[in-house]
Coordinates of C-alpha atoms in Angstrom, one line a residue:
Chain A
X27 CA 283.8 150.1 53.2
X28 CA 283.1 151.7 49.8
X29 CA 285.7 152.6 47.6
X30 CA 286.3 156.1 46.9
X31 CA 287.7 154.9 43.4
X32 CA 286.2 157.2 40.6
X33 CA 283.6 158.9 43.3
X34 CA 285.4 162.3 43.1
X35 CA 286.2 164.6 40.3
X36 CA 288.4 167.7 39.6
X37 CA 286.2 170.4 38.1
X38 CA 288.5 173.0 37.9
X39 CA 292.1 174.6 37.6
X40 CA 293.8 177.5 37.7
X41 CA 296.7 179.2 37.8
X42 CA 298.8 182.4 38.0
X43 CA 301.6 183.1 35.5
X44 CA 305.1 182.0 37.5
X45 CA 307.7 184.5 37.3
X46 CA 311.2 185.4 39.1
X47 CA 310.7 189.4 40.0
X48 CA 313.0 191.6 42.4
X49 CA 310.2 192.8 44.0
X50 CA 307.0 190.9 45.1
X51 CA 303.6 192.2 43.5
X52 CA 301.4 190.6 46.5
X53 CA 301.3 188.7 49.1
X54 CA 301.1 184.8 49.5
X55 CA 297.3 185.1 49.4
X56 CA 296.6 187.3 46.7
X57 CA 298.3 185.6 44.3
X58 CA 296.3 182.4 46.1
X59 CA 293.2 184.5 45.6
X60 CA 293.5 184.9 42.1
X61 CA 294.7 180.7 40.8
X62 CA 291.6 180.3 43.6
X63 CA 289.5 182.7 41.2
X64 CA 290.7 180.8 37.8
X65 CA 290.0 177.7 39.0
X66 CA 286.4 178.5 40.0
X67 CA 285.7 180.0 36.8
X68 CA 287.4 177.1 35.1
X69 CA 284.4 175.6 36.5
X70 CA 281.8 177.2 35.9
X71 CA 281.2 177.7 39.5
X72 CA 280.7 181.1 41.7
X73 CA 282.9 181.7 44.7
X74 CA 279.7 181.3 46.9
X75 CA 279.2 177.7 45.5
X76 CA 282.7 176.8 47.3
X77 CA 282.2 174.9 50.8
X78 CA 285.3 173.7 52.0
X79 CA 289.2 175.1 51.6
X80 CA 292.1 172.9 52.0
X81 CA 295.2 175.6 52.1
X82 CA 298.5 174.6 52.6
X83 CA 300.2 175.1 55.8
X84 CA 301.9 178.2 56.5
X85 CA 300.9 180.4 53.2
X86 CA 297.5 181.3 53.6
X87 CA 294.8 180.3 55.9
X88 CA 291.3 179.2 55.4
X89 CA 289.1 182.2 56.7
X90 CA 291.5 184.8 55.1
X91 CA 290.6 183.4 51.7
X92 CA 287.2 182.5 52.9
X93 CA 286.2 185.8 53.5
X94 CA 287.8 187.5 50.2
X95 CA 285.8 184.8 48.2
X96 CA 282.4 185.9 50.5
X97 CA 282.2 182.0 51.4
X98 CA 279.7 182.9 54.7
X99 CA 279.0 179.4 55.2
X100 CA 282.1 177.5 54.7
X101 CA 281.6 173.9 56.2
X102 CA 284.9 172.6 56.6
X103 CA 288.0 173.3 56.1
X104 CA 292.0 171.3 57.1
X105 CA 295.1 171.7 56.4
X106 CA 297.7 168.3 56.7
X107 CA 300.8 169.1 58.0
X108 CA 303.1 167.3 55.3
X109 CA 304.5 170.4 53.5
X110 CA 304.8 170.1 49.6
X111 CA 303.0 166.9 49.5
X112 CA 300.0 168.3 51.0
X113 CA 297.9 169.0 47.4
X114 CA 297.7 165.5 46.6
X115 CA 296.9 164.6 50.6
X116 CA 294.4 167.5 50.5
X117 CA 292.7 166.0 47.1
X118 CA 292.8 162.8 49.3
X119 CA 291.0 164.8 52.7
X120 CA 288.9 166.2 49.9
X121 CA 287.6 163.6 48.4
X122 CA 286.8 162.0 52.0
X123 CA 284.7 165.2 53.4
X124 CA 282.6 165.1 49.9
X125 CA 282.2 161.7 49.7
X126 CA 281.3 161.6 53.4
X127 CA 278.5 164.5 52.7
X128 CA 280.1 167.0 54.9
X129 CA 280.7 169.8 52.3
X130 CA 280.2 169.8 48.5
X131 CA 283.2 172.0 46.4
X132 CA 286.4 172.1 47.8
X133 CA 289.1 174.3 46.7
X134 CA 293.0 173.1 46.9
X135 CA 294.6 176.2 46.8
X136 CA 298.8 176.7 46.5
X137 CA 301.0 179.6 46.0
X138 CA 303.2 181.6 47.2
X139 CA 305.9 184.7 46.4
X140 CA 308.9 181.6 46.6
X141 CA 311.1 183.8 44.4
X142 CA 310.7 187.5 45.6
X143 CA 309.3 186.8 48.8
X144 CA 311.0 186.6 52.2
X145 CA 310.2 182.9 51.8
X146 CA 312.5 181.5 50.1
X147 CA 312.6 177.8 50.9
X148 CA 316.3 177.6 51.5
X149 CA 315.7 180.7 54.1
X150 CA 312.9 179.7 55.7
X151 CA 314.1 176.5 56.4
X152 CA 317.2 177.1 58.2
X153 CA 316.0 180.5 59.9
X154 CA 313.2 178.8 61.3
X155 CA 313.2 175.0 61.6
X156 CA 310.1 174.5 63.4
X157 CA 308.3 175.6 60.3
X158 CA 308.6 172.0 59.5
X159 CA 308.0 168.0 61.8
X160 CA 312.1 167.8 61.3
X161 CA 312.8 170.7 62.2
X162 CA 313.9 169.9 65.6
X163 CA 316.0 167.3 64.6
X164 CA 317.6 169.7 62.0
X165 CA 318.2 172.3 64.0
X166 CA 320.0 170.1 67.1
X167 CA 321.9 167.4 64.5
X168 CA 321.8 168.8 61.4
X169 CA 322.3 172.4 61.0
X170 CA 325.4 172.5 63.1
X171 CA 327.4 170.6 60.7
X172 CA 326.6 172.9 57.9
X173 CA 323.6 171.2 56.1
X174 CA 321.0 173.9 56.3
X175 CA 318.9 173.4 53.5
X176 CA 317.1 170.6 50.8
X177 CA 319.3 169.8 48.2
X178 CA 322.1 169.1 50.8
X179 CA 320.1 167.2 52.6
X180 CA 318.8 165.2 49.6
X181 CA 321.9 165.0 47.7
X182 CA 322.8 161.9 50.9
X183 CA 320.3 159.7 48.6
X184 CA 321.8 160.6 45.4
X185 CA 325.5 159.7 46.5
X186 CA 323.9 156.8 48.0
X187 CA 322.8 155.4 44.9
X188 CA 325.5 156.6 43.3
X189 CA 327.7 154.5 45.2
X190 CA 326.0 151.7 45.9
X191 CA 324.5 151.1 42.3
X192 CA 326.7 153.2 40.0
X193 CA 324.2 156.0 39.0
X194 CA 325.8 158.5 37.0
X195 CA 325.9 162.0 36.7
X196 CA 324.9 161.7 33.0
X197 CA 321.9 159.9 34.2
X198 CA 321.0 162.7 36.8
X199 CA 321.3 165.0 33.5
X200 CA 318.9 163.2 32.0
X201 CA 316.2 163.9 34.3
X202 CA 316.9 167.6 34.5
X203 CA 317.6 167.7 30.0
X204 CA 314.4 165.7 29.6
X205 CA 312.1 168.6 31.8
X206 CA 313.8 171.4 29.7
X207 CA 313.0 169.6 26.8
X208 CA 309.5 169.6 28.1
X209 CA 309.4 173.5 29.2
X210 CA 310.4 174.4 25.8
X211 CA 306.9 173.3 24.4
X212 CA 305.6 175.2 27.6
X213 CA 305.2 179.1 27.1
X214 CA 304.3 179.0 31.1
X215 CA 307.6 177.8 32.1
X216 CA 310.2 179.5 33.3
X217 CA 312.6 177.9 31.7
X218 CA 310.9 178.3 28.5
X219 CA 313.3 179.7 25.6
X220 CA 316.3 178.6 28.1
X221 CA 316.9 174.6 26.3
X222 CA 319.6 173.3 28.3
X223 CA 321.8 170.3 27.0
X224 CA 323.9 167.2 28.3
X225 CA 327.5 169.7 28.1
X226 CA 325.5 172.3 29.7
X227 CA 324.1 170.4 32.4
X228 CA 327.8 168.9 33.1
X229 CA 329.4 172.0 33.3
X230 CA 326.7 172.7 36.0
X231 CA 327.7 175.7 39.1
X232 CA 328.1 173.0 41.6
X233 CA 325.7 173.1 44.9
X234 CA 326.3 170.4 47.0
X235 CA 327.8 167.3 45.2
X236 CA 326.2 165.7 43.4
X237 CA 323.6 168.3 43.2
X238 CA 324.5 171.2 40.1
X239 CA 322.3 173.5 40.1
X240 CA 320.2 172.0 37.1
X241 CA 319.7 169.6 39.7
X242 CA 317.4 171.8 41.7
X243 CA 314.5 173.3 41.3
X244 CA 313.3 176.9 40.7
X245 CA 311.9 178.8 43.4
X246 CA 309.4 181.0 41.9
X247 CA 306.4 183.5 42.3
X248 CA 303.2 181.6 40.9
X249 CA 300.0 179.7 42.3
X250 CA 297.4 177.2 41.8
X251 CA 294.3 176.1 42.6
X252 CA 291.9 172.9 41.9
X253 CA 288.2 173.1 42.3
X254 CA 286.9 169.2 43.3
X255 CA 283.4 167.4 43.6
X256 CA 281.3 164.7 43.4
X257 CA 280.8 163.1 40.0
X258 CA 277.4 163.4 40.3
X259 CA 278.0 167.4 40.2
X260 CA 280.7 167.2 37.9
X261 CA 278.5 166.1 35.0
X262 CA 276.7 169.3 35.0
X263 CA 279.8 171.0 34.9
X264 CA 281.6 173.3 32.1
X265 CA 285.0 170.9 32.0
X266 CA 285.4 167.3 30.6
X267 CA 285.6 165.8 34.9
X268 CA 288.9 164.7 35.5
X269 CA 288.1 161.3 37.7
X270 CA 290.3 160.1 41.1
X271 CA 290.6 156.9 40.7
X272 CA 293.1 156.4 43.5
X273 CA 295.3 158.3 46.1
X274 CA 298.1 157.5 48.8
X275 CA 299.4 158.9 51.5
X276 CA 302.7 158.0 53.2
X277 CA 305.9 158.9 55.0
X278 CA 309.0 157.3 55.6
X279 CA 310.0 155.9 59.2
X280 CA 311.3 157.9 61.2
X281 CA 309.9 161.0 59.2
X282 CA 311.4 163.7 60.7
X283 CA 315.2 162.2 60.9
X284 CA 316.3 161.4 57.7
X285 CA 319.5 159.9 58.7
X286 CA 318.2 157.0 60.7
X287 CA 316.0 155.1 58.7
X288 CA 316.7 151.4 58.2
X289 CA 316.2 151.7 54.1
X290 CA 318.0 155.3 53.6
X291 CA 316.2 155.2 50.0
X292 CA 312.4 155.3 52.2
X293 CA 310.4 157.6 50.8
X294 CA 306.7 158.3 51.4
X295 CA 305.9 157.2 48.0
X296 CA 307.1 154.2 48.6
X297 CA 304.0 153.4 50.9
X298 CA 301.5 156.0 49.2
X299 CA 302.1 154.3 45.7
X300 CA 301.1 151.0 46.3
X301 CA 297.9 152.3 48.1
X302 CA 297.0 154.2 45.2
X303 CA 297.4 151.7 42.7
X304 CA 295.8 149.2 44.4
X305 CA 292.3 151.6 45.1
X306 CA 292.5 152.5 41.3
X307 CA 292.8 148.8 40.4
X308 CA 295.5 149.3 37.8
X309 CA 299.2 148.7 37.1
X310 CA 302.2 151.0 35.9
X311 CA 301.9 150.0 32.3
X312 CA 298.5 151.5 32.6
X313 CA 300.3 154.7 33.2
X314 CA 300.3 157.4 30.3
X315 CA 302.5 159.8 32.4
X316 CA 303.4 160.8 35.6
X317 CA 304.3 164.2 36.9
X318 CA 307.0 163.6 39.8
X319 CA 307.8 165.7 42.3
X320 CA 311.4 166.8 41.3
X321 CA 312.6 169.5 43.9
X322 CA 315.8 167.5 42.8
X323 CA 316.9 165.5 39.9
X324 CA 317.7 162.4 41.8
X325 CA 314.5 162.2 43.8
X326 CA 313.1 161.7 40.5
X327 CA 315.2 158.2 39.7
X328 CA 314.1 157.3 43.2
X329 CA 310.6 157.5 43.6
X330 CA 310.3 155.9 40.1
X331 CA 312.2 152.9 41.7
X332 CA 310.1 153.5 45.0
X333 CA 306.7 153.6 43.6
X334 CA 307.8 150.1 41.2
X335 CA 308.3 151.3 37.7
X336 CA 311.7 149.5 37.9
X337 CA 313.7 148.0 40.5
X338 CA 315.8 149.8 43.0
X339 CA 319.0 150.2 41.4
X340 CA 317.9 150.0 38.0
X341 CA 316.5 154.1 38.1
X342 CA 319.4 155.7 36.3
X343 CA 319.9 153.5 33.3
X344 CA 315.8 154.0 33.2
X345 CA 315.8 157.4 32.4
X346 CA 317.9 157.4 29.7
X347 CA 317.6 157.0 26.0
X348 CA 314.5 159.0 26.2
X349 CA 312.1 157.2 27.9
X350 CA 310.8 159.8 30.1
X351 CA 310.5 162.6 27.8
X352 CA 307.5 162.9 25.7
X353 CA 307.0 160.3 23.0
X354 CA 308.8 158.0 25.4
X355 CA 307.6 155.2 27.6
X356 CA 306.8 156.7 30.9
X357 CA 306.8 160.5 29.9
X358 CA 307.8 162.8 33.2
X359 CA 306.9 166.5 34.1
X360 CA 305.3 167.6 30.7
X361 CA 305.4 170.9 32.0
X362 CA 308.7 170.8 32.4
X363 CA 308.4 170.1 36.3
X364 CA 309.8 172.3 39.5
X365 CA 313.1 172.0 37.7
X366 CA 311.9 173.9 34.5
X367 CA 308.4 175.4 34.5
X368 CA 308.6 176.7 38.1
X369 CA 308.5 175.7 42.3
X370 CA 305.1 175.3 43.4
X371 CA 304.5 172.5 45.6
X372 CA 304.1 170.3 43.0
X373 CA 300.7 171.7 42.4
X374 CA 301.7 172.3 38.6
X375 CA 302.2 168.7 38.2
X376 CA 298.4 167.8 39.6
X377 CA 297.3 171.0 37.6
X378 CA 299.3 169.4 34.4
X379 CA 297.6 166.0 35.1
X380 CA 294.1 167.7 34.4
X381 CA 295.2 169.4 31.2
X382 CA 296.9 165.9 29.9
X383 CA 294.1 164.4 30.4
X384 CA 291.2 167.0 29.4
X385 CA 293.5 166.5 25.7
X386 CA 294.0 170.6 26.6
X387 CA 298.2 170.5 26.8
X388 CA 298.9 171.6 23.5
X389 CA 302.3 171.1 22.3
X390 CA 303.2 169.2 25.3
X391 CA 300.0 167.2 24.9
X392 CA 300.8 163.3 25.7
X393 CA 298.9 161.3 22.6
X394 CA 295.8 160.0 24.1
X395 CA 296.5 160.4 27.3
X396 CA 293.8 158.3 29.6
X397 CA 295.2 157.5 33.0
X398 CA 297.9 159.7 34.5
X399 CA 299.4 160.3 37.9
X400 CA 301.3 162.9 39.8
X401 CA 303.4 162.9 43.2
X402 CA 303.9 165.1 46.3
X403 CA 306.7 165.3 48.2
X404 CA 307.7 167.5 51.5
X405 CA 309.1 167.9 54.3
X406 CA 311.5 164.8 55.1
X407 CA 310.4 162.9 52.1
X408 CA 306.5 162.5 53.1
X409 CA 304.4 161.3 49.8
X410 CA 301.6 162.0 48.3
X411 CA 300.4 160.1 45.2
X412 CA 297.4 160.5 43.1
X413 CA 296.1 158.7 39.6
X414 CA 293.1 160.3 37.5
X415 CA 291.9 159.4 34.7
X416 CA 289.9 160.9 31.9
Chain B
X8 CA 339.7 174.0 67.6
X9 CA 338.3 177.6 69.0
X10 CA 336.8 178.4 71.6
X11 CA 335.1 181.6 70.6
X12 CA 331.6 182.9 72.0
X13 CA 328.5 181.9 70.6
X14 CA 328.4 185.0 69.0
X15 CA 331.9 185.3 67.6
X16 CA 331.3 182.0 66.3
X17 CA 328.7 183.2 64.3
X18 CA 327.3 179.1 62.9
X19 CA 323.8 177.5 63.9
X20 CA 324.2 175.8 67.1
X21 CA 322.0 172.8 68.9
X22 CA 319.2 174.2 71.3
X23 CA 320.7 173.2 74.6
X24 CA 318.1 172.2 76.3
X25 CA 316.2 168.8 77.1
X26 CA 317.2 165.2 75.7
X27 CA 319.6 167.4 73.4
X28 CA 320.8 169.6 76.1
X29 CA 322.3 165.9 77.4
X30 CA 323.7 164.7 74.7
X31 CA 325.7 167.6 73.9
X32 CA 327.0 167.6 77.7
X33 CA 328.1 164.3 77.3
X34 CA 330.0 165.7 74.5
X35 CA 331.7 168.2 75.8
X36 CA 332.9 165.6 78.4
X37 CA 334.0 163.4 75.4
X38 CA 331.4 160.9 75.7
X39 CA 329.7 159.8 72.6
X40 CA 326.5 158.3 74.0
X41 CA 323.3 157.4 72.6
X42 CA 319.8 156.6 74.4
X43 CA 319.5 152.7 74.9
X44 CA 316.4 151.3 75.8
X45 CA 316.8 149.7 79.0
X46 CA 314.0 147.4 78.5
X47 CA 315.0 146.1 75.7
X48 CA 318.4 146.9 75.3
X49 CA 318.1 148.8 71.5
X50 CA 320.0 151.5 71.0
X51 CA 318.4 154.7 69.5
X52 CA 319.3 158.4 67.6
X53 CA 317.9 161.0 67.6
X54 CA 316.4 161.0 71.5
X55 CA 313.1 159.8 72.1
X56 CA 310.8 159.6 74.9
X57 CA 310.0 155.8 73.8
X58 CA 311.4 152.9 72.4
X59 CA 310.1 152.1 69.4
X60 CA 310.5 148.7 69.7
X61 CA 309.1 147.9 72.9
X62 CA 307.3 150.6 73.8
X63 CA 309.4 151.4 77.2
X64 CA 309.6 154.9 78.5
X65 CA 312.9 154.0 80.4
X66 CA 316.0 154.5 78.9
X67 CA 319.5 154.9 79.4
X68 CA 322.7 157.4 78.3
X69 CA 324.7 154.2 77.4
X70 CA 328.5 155.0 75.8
X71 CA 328.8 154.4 72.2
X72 CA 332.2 152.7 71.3
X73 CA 332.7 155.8 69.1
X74 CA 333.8 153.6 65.9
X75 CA 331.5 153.3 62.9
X76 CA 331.3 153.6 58.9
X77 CA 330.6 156.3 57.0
X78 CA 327.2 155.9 54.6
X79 CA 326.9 158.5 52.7
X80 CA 328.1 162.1 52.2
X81 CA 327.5 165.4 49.9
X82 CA 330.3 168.1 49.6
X83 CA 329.0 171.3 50.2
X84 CA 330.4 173.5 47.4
X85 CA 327.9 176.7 47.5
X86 CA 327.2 177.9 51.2
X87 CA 323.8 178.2 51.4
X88 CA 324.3 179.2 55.2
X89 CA 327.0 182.4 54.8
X90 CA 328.0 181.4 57.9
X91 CA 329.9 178.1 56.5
X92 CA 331.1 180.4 53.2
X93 CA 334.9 179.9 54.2
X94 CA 334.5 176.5 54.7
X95 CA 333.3 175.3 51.3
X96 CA 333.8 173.1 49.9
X97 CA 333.3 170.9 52.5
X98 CA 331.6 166.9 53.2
X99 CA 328.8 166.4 55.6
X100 CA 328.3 162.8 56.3
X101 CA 325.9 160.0 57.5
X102 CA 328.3 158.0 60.4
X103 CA 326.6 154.4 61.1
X104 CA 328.0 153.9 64.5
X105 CA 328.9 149.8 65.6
X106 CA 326.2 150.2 68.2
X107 CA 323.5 150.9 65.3
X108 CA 322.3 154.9 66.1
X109 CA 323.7 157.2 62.5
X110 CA 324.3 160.9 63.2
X111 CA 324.8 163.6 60.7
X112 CA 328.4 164.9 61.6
X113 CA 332.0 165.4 59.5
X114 CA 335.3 163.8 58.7
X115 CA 337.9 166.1 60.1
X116 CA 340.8 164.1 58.1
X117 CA 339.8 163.5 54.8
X118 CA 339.3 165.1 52.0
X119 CA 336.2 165.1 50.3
X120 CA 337.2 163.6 47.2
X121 CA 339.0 160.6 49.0
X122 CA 335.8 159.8 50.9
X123 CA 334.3 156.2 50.4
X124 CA 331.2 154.4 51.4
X125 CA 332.3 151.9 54.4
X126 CA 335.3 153.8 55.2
X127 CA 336.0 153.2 58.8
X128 CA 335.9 156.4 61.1
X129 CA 336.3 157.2 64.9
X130 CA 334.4 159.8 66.6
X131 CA 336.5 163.1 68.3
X132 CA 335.0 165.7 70.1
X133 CA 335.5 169.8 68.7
X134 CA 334.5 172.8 71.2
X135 CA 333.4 174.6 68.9
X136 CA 332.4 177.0 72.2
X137 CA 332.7 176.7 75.4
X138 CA 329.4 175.9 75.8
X139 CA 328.8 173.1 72.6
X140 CA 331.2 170.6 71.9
X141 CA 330.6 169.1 68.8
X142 CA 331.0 165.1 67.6
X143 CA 333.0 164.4 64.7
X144 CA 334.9 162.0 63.2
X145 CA 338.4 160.6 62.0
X146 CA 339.4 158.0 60.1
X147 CA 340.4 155.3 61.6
X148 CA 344.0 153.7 61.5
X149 CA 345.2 156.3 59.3

């Protein structure tokens, strides 16, 4: 079968501003509606050219946003089930419906009020398990024991490592000083005016140990969108196209219990990565920079083990001394990441991906940046993994 | 160990019902037991309809020994669940029991700081209502 490699462009990208309010301003599709609306006039396209909406589960659904946009003839439109990894797998089912001549511009929309909603992740998920494929098993195994919510749940893979290879918290620090570092060249971030250092990181409010909360993310208000085609349509487009060159999908086994798997470490990028560089026919030094999901520092160390930059055990010394901060060898989260420009879904990081390689990042620009790649990551650790080049 | 109402006890509790409904019963009558395929004898956690391994529908409540290691852990030190606020801090832990199946439970004994990977433990049983009985754990030989 013919390779998808370099078949499908993205065209377009938008985004809202992402902000921590008291109040909400909107509801989890208006502030869709409008990253939808930048990303369509990023380009050069009318709402009516858009053909196919991939939303993400749970936030908005396909013929609310259709029918704002006056889309009357949209011709298809899904949704995969795999939480916050879902806008690198819907770039994937994308790039599949286009190629297969079933629909022509799709829109990837993600947003949501995270911060001043009544949908704040750590809420959400223990109030109402079944919002998620673990949620079962969370609710009967889990949540009974008093670990409700992500970073406890994720913080069993740091101590893991921790123990078994001798990661430090220093080298957790690292990851979460390195993204600030970024964010301060970032006048979108969050965390932007807010540098954070090695002492400051140590003397951390602690969560759920090992997990300070500069380990975690930032749940925030803010959206995005991507506009994607063919490359045939791309070319008589207003942006430089931004070309897939490969994709992955992939979950751990069993998904939806983390506890039981035979490798606790599993991740869905351990699968996804390997597909994705093997369709885009390249190898990590052929990496410029990768935005990683980081809803937590240590998942960071891990899926750079997982998805082969370095050998398992080796992921803590590896993001020290600066390698993963710009300038560096393998420079993470430009933008600063979910742990310093803001929470959403990781779709900053695909959305930061464009602008590297588009040359449009400014002071967080990586020099010549020509192939770069960005992970998903939901639910129990489902993947997502794409690599796009210029 | 209370035995206060649902209500009065205030924490999430296990939907009582189905595979899970079981293995809580078994629980309450101190029993730590797992599903075990009976066609092909592997032992399995969290309850399935198959096994994995052999595709079999038929399966078996078959009594854990109770002993096992403890694999991980994270000390819960802000409650994200008010309901566990008085609690905290406090370790949640991976058990890998000698018959294979891990389960998400707690040490009772130890202190958090004291915990270490491949520290030998032994399951108890907590009503934590009448209705739920919980499975945790003790180290062993202390």
């Amino acid at each position: 079968m013919a390779s998808l490699k370099d078949q499908i462009c993205v065209v377009g990208i938008g985004e809202t501003p992402f902000r921590r309010p008291k109040e909400p301003d909107g509801t989890n599709l208006t502030i869709q509606l409008q990253a939808i609306e930048a990303a369509i006039a990023d380009a050069g396209l009318k709402n009516k050219d858009i053909d196919c909406i991939l939303p993400i589960e749970g936030l908005a659904h396909a013929e609310e946003i259709a029918v704002n946009l006056g889309i009357d003839d949209l011709r298809f439109q899904a949704t995969v089930r795999i939480a916050a990894a879902a806008p690198g797998s819907h770039i994937m089912t994308a790039g599949m419906a286009i190629h297969a001549g079933i629909c022509n511009y799709a829109v990837i929309p993600v947003g949501w009020y995270g911060y001043s909603g009544n949908i704040r992740v750590r809420k959400v998920m223990k109030d109402n398990p079944l919002v998620f494929s673990g949620g079962p098993t969370a609710r009967d195994y889990y949540y009974p024991h008093g670990i409700n919510v992500p970073p406890q749940w994720f913080s069993f893979m740091a101590r893991y490592h921790m123990e078994k290879y001798g990661t430090t918290r220093e080298q957790l620090g690292a990851v979460a000083v390195a993204f600030r570092k970024h964010a301060q060249l970032n006048p979108h971030a969050l965390m932007h005016d807010k540098p954070l250092t090695m002492e400051d990181y140590l003397s951390g409010r602690m969560i759920s140990d090992p997990y300070n909360l500069y380990d975690c993310s930032l749940e925030c208000d803010g959206a995005g969108a991507l506009v994607v085609t063919t490359v045939e349509r791309a070319l008589d487009l207003k942006q430089k196209p931004i070309y897939l060159m490969g994709f992955g999908q992939g979950q751990p086994y069993p998904a939806d219990d983390l506890s039981n798997r035979a490798d606790i470490l599993e991740m869905g990028v351990t699968h996804a990565a390997p597909r994705a560089f093997e369709m885009a026919g390249i190898t990590h030094k052929d990496i410029d920079f990768a935005q990683i999901y980081d809803a937590f520092s240590f998942q960071v160390i891990e899926q750079i083990e997982e998805m082969g930059f370095c050998k398992r055990g080796e992921g803590g010394p590896f993001v020290e001394g600066g390698r993963i901060e710009l300038g560096g060898e393998l420079p993470v989260n430009t933008h600063g990441g979910l742990m310093s420009e803001g929470h959403v879904m990781g779709m900053n990081h695909i959305i930061e991906a464009v602008r590297q390689l588009r040359g449009d990042a400014g002071d967080h620009q990586v020099k010549d940046a020509e192939i770069g790649m960005s992970t998903g990551f939901g639910d129990f650790m489902d993947g997502s993994v794409v690599i796009l080049r210029r | 160990m209370s035995e206060e109402t649902s209500e009065e006890y205030g924490k999430p509790l296990p939907l009582m019902e189905g595979t899970a409904g079981e293995f809580y019963e078994h629980c309450k009558n101190h029993e730590l037991r797992f599903q075990r395929c009976t066609g092909c004898g592997t032992w399995r956690h969290v309850p399935r309809n198959m096994c994995a391994q052999c595709g079999s529908w038929e399966w078996e409540w078959a009594k854990s020994s109770g002993r096992g290691e403890l694999l991980t852990w994270t000390v819960v030190t802000f409650p994200m669940q008010p309901s566990f606020a008085e609690e905290v801090p406090y370790a949640v832990t991976i058990i890998e029991l000698e018959e294979g199946p891990r389960i998400v439970s707690r040490i009772v004994d130890v202190e958090p700081q004291d915990l270490r990977m491949g520290m030998p433990v032994e399951v108890i049983f907590d009503a934590v209502t009448p209705e739920v009985t919980l499975p945790r754990f003790k180290h062993s030989g202390k």
